[in-house]
Short mmCIF file of C-alpha atoms in Angstrom, two decimals:
data_model
loop_
_atom_site.label_atom_id
_atom_site.label_comp_id
_atom_site.label_asym_id
_atom_site.label_seq_id
_atom_site.Cartn_x
_atom_site.Cartn_y
_atom_site.Cartn_z
CA UNK M 1 0.00 0.00 0.00
CA UNK M 2 1.47 3.33 -0.98
CA UNK M 3 1.48 6.35 1.24
CA UNK M 4 -0.94 8.05 -1.18
CA UNK M 5 -3.54 5.30 -0.87
CA UNK M 6 -6.63 5.89 1.26
CA UNK M 7 -6.28 4.58 4.83
CA UNK M 8 -7.78 1.13 5.33
CA UNK M 9 -10.65 0.83 7.83
CA UNK M 10 -10.15 -0.92 11.17
CA UNK M 11 -13.04 -2.43 13.13
CA UNK M 12 -12.41 -2.86 16.85
CA UNK M 13 -14.50 -5.67 18.35
CA UNK M 14 -14.67 -5.63 22.13
CA UNK M 15 -16.87 -6.98 24.90
CA UNK M 16 -16.47 -8.60 28.29
CA UNK M 17 -15.39 -12.20 28.81
CA UNK M 18 -17.90 -14.66 27.36
CA UNK M 19 -19.96 -12.11 25.43
CA UNK M 20 -19.37 -13.96 22.15
CA UNK M 21 -16.69 -11.93 20.34
CA UNK M 22 -14.85 -14.84 18.73
CA UNK M 23 -18.03 -16.51 17.50
CA UNK M 24 -19.29 -13.22 16.07
CA UNK M 25 -16.01 -12.53 14.28
CA UNK M 26 -16.09 -16.04 12.83
CA UNK M 27 -19.52 -15.31 11.40
CA UNK M 28 -18.32 -11.97 10.09
CA UNK M 29 -15.40 -13.62 8.29
CA UNK M 30 -17.84 -16.06 6.67
CA UNK M 31 -20.07 -13.25 5.41
CA UNK M 32 -19.31 -11.93 1.89
CA UNK M 33 -19.66 -8.36 3.16
CA UNK M 34 -16.49 -8.86 5.22
CA UNK M 35 -14.49 -10.74 2.59
CA UNK M 36 -10.82 -9.75 2.49
CA UNK M 37 -10.47 -8.92 6.18
CA UNK M 38 -7.21 -9.18 8.11
CA UNK M 39 -7.56 -10.13 11.77
CA UNK M 40 -5.57 -9.23 14.87
CA UNK M 41 -6.41 -11.12 18.07
CA UNK M 42 -5.46 -10.03 21.58
CA UNK M 43 -5.73 -12.77 24.22
CA UNK M 44 -4.88 -13.06 27.89
CA UNK M 45 -2.51 -15.94 28.59
CA UNK M 46 0.55 -17.45 27.00
CA UNK M 47 -1.32 -19.73 24.59
CA UNK M 48 -3.70 -18.23 22.05
CA UNK M 49 -6.87 -20.10 21.11
CA UNK M 50 -9.06 -17.58 19.30
CA UNK M 51 -6.78 -17.17 16.29
CA UNK M 52 -6.90 -20.93 15.68
CA UNK M 53 -10.69 -20.74 15.47
CA UNK M 54 -10.69 -17.87 12.98
CA UNK M 55 -8.51 -19.11 10.12
CA UNK M 56 -10.21 -18.57 6.75
CA UNK M 57 -8.93 -19.49 3.30
CA UNK M 58 -8.18 -16.54 1.02
CA UNK M 59 -7.57 -14.14 3.91
CA UNK M 60 -4.39 -13.28 5.81
CA UNK M 61 -3.88 -15.66 8.77
CA UNK M 62 -4.97 -14.18 12.10
CA UNK M 63 -2.10 -12.54 13.96
CA UNK M 64 -2.03 -13.11 17.71
CA UNK M 65 -1.18 -10.31 20.11
CA UNK M 66 -0.33 -12.73 22.92
CA UNK M 67 -0.45 -12.29 26.69
CA UNK M 68 -1.95 -8.89 26.10
CA UNK M 69 -2.66 -6.44 28.83
CA UNK M 70 -4.09 -3.73 26.59
CA UNK M 71 -2.84 -0.83 28.68
CA UNK M 72 0.75 -2.10 28.85
CA UNK M 73 1.28 -4.36 25.85
CA UNK M 74 -1.25 -3.96 23.11
CA UNK M 75 -0.53 -0.30 22.40
CA UNK M 76 2.99 -1.23 21.28
CA UNK M 77 1.99 -4.57 19.77
CA UNK M 78 -0.88 -3.04 17.82
CA UNK M 79 1.35 -0.53 16.06
CA UNK M 80 3.92 -3.23 15.26
CA UNK M 81 1.24 -5.66 14.06
CA UNK M 82 -0.32 -3.08 11.76
CA UNK M 83 3.09 -2.21 10.34
CA UNK M 84 3.82 -5.90 9.79
CA UNK M 85 0.48 -6.41 8.04
CA UNK M 86 1.14 -3.44 5.78
CA UNK M 87 4.64 -4.67 4.90
CA UNK M 88 3.54 -8.25 4.22
CA UNK M 89 0.59 -7.04 2.15
CA UNK M 90 2.87 -4.93 -0.04
CA UNK M 91 5.49 -7.64 -0.55
CA UNK M 92 2.84 -10.24 -1.41
CA UNK M 93 3.60 -12.64 1.44
CA UNK M 94 -0.06 -12.53 2.57
CA UNK M 95 -3.24 -12.08 0.54
CA UNK M 96 -4.41 -8.50 0.04
CA UNK M 97 -7.01 -7.22 2.50
CA UNK M 98 -9.59 -4.46 2.48
CA UNK M 99 -9.93 -3.90 6.22
CA UNK M 100 -8.57 -5.04 9.59
CA UNK M 101 -10.67 -6.52 12.39
CA UNK M 102 -9.10 -6.26 15.86
CA UNK M 103 -10.48 -8.49 18.62
CA UNK M 104 -9.52 -7.33 22.11
CA UNK M 105 -9.35 -9.48 25.20
CA UNK M 106 -12.51 -9.49 27.30
CA UNK M 107 -10.91 -7.49 30.12
CA UNK M 108 -9.59 -4.74 27.84
CA UNK M 109 -10.40 -1.07 28.28
CA UNK M 110 -10.60 0.19 24.67
CA UNK M 111 -9.63 3.78 25.52
CA UNK M 112 -5.83 3.31 25.14
CA UNK M 113 -6.33 1.61 21.77
CA UNK M 114 -8.48 4.46 20.49
CA UNK M 115 -5.95 6.96 21.77
CA UNK M 116 -3.20 5.14 19.86
CA UNK M 117 -5.07 5.64 16.59
CA UNK M 118 -5.04 9.37 17.25
CA UNK M 119 -1.48 9.72 18.55
CA UNK M 120 0.38 7.50 16.06
CA UNK M 121 1.05 9.42 12.85
CA UNK M 122 1.99 6.33 10.86
CA UNK M 123 -1.24 4.55 11.83
CA UNK M 124 -3.25 7.64 10.86
CA UNK M 125 -1.70 7.69 7.39
CA UNK M 126 -2.34 4.00 6.71
CA UNK M 127 -5.37 2.98 8.79
CA UNK M 128 -8.52 4.64 10.12
CA UNK M 129 -10.55 3.40 13.09
CA UNK M 130 -13.91 2.95 11.41
CA UNK M 131 -16.05 1.69 14.29
CA UNK M 132 -15.94 0.23 17.79
CA UNK M 133 -18.30 -2.75 18.07
CA UNK M 134 -19.08 -3.93 21.59
CA UNK M 135 -20.84 -7.18 22.48
CA UNK M 136 -22.86 -7.33 25.68
CA UNK M 137 -24.18 -10.60 27.09
CA UNK M 138 -27.99 -10.48 27.17
CA UNK M 139 -28.13 -12.59 30.33
CA UNK M 140 -25.21 -11.31 32.39
CA UNK M 141 -24.69 -7.92 30.80
CA UNK M 142 -26.48 -5.66 33.29
CA UNK M 143 -24.65 -7.03 36.32
CA UNK M 144 -21.35 -7.01 34.43
CA UNK M 145 -21.78 -3.37 33.46
CA UNK M 146 -22.38 -2.46 37.10
CA UNK M 147 -19.55 -4.52 38.59
CA UNK M 148 -16.78 -4.41 35.97
CA UNK M 149 -15.29 -1.00 35.02
CA UNK M 150 -13.83 -2.44 31.81
CA UNK M 151 -17.27 -3.57 30.63
CA UNK M 152 -18.70 -0.13 31.28
CA UNK M 153 -15.84 1.47 29.33
CA UNK M 154 -16.34 -0.98 26.46
CA UNK M 155 -19.96 0.09 26.19
CA UNK M 156 -19.23 3.79 26.65
CA UNK M 157 -16.71 3.82 23.78
CA UNK M 158 -18.86 1.83 21.35
CA UNK M 159 -20.25 3.04 18.05
CA UNK M 160 -22.47 -0.05 17.85
CA UNK M 161 -23.52 -2.34 20.70
CA UNK M 162 -24.80 -5.84 20.03
CA UNK M 163 -26.78 -7.51 22.80
CA UNK M 164 -25.93 -11.18 22.31
CA UNK M 165 -27.70 -14.30 23.64
CA UNK M 166 -30.99 -12.43 23.70
CA UNK M 167 -32.79 -15.72 23.10
CA UNK M 168 -31.65 -16.87 26.57
CA UNK M 169 -33.07 -13.86 28.44
CA UNK M 170 -36.64 -12.71 28.99
CA UNK M 171 -37.96 -9.70 27.12
CA UNK M 172 -38.17 -7.47 30.21
CA UNK M 173 -34.53 -8.17 31.08
CA UNK M 174 -33.43 -7.24 27.56
CA UNK M 175 -35.47 -4.03 27.73
CA UNK M 176 -33.83 -3.09 31.04
CA UNK M 177 -30.40 -3.86 29.61
CA UNK M 178 -31.13 -1.76 26.55
CA UNK M 179 -32.15 1.15 28.80
CA UNK M 180 -28.93 0.79 30.80
CA UNK M 181 -26.85 0.75 27.61
CA UNK M 182 -28.69 3.77 26.24
CA UNK M 183 -27.83 5.63 29.44
CA UNK M 184 -24.22 4.52 29.21
CA UNK M 185 -23.77 5.17 25.47
CA UNK M 186 -26.51 7.44 24.12
CA UNK M 187 -24.50 7.96 20.93
CA UNK M 188 -24.31 4.25 20.05
CA UNK M 189 -26.50 2.17 17.78
CA UNK M 190 -27.92 -0.64 19.96
CA UNK M 191 -28.86 -3.90 18.26
CA UNK M 192 -30.37 -7.06 19.72
CA UNK M 193 -29.69 -10.53 18.32
CA UNK M 194 -30.47 -13.98 19.66
CA UNK M 195 -27.57 -15.60 17.83
CA UNK M 196 -24.29 -14.61 16.22
CA UNK M 197 -25.71 -15.53 12.82
CA UNK M 198 -28.48 -12.99 13.31
CA UNK M 199 -26.04 -10.52 14.85
CA UNK M 200 -23.97 -10.27 11.67
CA UNK M 201 -27.00 -9.24 9.67
CA UNK M 202 -27.99 -6.73 12.32
CA UNK M 203 -24.43 -5.46 12.51
CA UNK M 204 -24.37 -4.60 8.81
CA UNK M 205 -27.50 -2.47 8.96
CA UNK M 206 -26.02 0.78 10.33
CA UNK M 207 -22.78 0.42 8.36
CA UNK M 208 -23.81 -0.45 4.79
CA UNK M 209 -24.84 3.02 3.71
CA UNK M 210 -22.13 4.89 5.58
CA UNK M 211 -18.96 2.99 4.73
CA UNK M 212 -18.64 1.05 8.00
CA UNK M 213 -19.04 4.15 10.14
CA UNK M 214 -21.57 4.15 12.95
CA UNK M 215 -23.16 7.50 13.76
CA UNK M 216 -25.07 8.84 16.74
CA UNK M 217 -28.65 7.65 16.97
CA UNK M 218 -31.53 9.95 16.23
CA UNK M 219 -33.04 10.84 19.61
CA UNK M 220 -35.58 13.32 18.29
CA UNK M 221 -35.55 16.93 17.17
CA UNK M 222 -35.33 20.09 19.13
CA UNK M 223 -33.57 23.36 19.70
CA UNK M 224 -30.88 23.82 22.35
CA UNK M 225 -31.80 20.84 24.48
CA UNK M 226 -29.63 18.32 26.22
CA UNK M 227 -29.68 15.67 28.88
CA UNK M 228 -27.41 13.54 31.03
CA UNK M 229 -27.47 9.91 32.07
CA UNK M 230 -25.57 8.37 34.96
CA UNK M 231 -25.03 5.04 36.65
CA UNK M 232 -22.35 3.87 39.06
CA UNK M 233 -19.46 3.82 36.61
CA UNK M 234 -20.10 6.15 33.68
CA UNK M 235 -21.77 9.53 33.26
CA UNK M 236 -22.84 10.79 29.85
CA UNK M 237 -24.09 14.21 28.81
CA UNK M 238 -25.57 15.03 25.40
CA UNK M 239 -26.71 18.17 23.61
CA UNK M 240 -28.59 18.69 20.36
CA UNK M 241 -28.89 22.15 18.80
CA UNK M 242 -30.08 23.71 15.55
CA UNK M 243 -27.85 26.79 15.34
CA UNK M 244 -25.35 26.75 12.47
CA UNK M 245 -22.04 28.07 13.81
CA UNK M 246 -18.62 28.74 12.26
CA UNK M 247 -16.16 25.86 12.70
CA UNK M 248 -13.48 28.04 14.40
CA UNK M 249 -15.99 29.03 17.08
CA UNK M 250 -16.97 25.40 17.78
CA UNK M 251 -13.36 24.18 17.68
CA UNK M 252 -12.21 26.90 20.05
CA UNK M 253 -15.00 26.19 22.53
CA UNK M 254 -14.27 22.45 22.47
CA UNK M 255 -10.57 23.08 23.01
CA UNK M 256 -11.32 25.29 26.02
CA UNK M 257 -13.62 22.66 27.53
CA UNK M 258 -11.13 19.81 27.07
CA UNK M 259 -8.32 21.91 28.53
CA UNK M 260 -10.42 22.79 31.57
CA UNK M 261 -11.32 19.12 32.17
CA UNK M 262 -8.03 17.57 31.12
CA UNK M 263 -7.66 13.93 32.10
CA UNK M 264 -11.30 13.54 33.15
CA UNK M 265 -13.27 13.14 29.91
CA UNK M 266 -13.27 9.62 28.47
CA UNK M 267 -14.87 10.34 25.10
CA UNK M 268 -16.36 13.14 23.02
CA UNK M 269 -18.32 12.37 19.86
CA UNK M 270 -20.29 14.70 17.67
CA UNK M 271 -22.01 15.23 14.34
CA UNK M 272 -22.08 18.93 13.54
CA UNK M 273 -23.74 21.24 11.05
CA UNK M 274 -21.13 23.91 10.40
CA UNK M 275 -21.45 27.22 8.60
CA UNK M 276 -20.03 27.24 5.04
CA UNK M 277 -20.11 23.43 4.81
CA UNK M 278 -22.91 21.51 3.13
CA UNK M 279 -21.84 18.19 4.66
CA UNK M 280 -21.78 17.12 8.34
CA UNK M 281 -18.56 17.31 10.33
CA UNK M 282 -17.67 14.37 12.59
CA UNK M 283 -15.68 15.05 15.76
CA UNK M 284 -14.22 12.25 17.86
CA UNK M 285 -11.95 12.51 20.91
CA UNK M 286 -10.56 9.94 23.32
CA UNK M 287 -9.44 11.36 26.64
CA UNK M 288 -7.53 14.54 25.67
CA UNK M 289 -6.79 13.56 22.05
CA UNK M 290 -8.94 14.62 19.10
CA UNK M 291 -9.08 12.83 15.78
CA UNK M 292 -8.82 15.34 12.92
CA UNK M 293 -12.39 16.45 12.12
CA UNK M 294 -13.73 14.94 8.92
CA UNK M 295 -16.60 15.54 6.52
CA UNK M 296 -19.11 12.80 5.78
CA UNK M 297 -20.24 12.40 2.19
CA UNK M 298 -23.80 13.18 3.20
CA UNK M 299 -26.14 13.48 6.15
CA UNK M 300 -27.30 10.05 7.38
CA UNK M 301 -30.92 11.21 7.69
CA UNK M 302 -33.15 14.25 7.20
CA UNK M 303 -32.21 15.45 10.68
CA UNK M 304 -29.62 18.22 10.18
CA UNK M 305 -29.27 19.29 13.80
CA UNK M 306 -25.89 19.20 15.53
CA UNK M 307 -25.35 16.73 18.35
CA UNK M 308 -22.54 16.21 20.85
CA UNK M 309 -22.03 13.48 23.48
CA UNK M 310 -19.49 13.55 26.32
CA UNK M 311 -18.60 10.61 28.58
CA UNK M 312 -16.73 10.55 31.89
CA UNK M 313 -16.41 8.41 35.01
CA UNK M 314 -17.53 11.31 37.21
CA UNK M 315 -19.63 14.43 36.65
CA UNK M 316 -17.00 16.04 34.41
CA UNK M 317 -19.05 15.32 31.29
CA UNK M 318 -22.01 17.23 32.71
CA UNK M 319 -19.80 20.12 33.82
CA UNK M 320 -18.01 20.24 30.47
CA UNK M 321 -21.25 20.13 28.49
CA UNK M 322 -22.71 22.88 30.64
CA UNK M 323 -19.66 25.05 29.89
CA UNK M 324 -19.86 24.29 26.18
CA UNK M 325 -23.54 25.19 26.03
CA UNK M 326 -22.87 28.39 27.95
CA UNK M 327 -20.31 29.38 25.31
CA UNK M 328 -22.10 28.29 22.15
CA UNK M 329 -25.83 28.62 22.88
CA UNK M 330 -25.93 32.44 22.70
CA UNK M 331 -24.20 32.46 19.29
CA UNK M 332 -26.84 32.17 16.61
#
């Protein structure tokens, strides 16, 4: 792949232990829509099993990121593995691929991985993080979200959440879990599937039209309104507004807010209608690092209002959103 080529998309598949990540990825690799995918697997322990279960003919062999504590090991291993894939693809030692699927270990916090995609210039030139897909167990998910900080972070950072094993739980339990996930990740597309076979079809729905990029859900229309959701581990604050503002004004206000709450915001996501641009602008930040803003080819729906979501482990997201609204709301 030359430096001038468009970056290849990366799908990050995460979810707590036993949620069904490996089975789902196996189904994805068998689906024609995901043909030509390279796979990186991060496992806890000295012997890797998942990569043995995910070998497919005609695709690069899965590459194991072994014994991987994500915070300490995978950040370095991920960059090296992506460089190795790129080199082997260009010299013809592995089949060509159109995207990379990264499976994290079940106890991984995805935040450091997302931050690496922002901070590593080489990765930015060659790969783009297209979506974070999080699996949540339909039976055990609610308790896991409340008791395991990593599970809460996996949900909070997701673009799409798949509730797996829904056929093993009663309808009321799935509804309560969906409500909890909506409170944890109001920006995410939440899908329910009783089996991994069904999950692949559901997974493709929000991505097909938008080039494997999940976008914030439509939570209704309005002018200058926002809300916050909180449970024991994660607080989210969201704001939707109709004013069309200059990009420098929005960028400056966001920079001020992040600086004032440095180290406390887990994630910022937004889809913005900006003055002098006929296409929506996507903003995406992990901790204190912002991806470069990018223009989508078109609006995903008839709703042209701007929307921003902030996530933190304390009330910083609410405080930061309040400050942002105080700065931007009067400017119309």
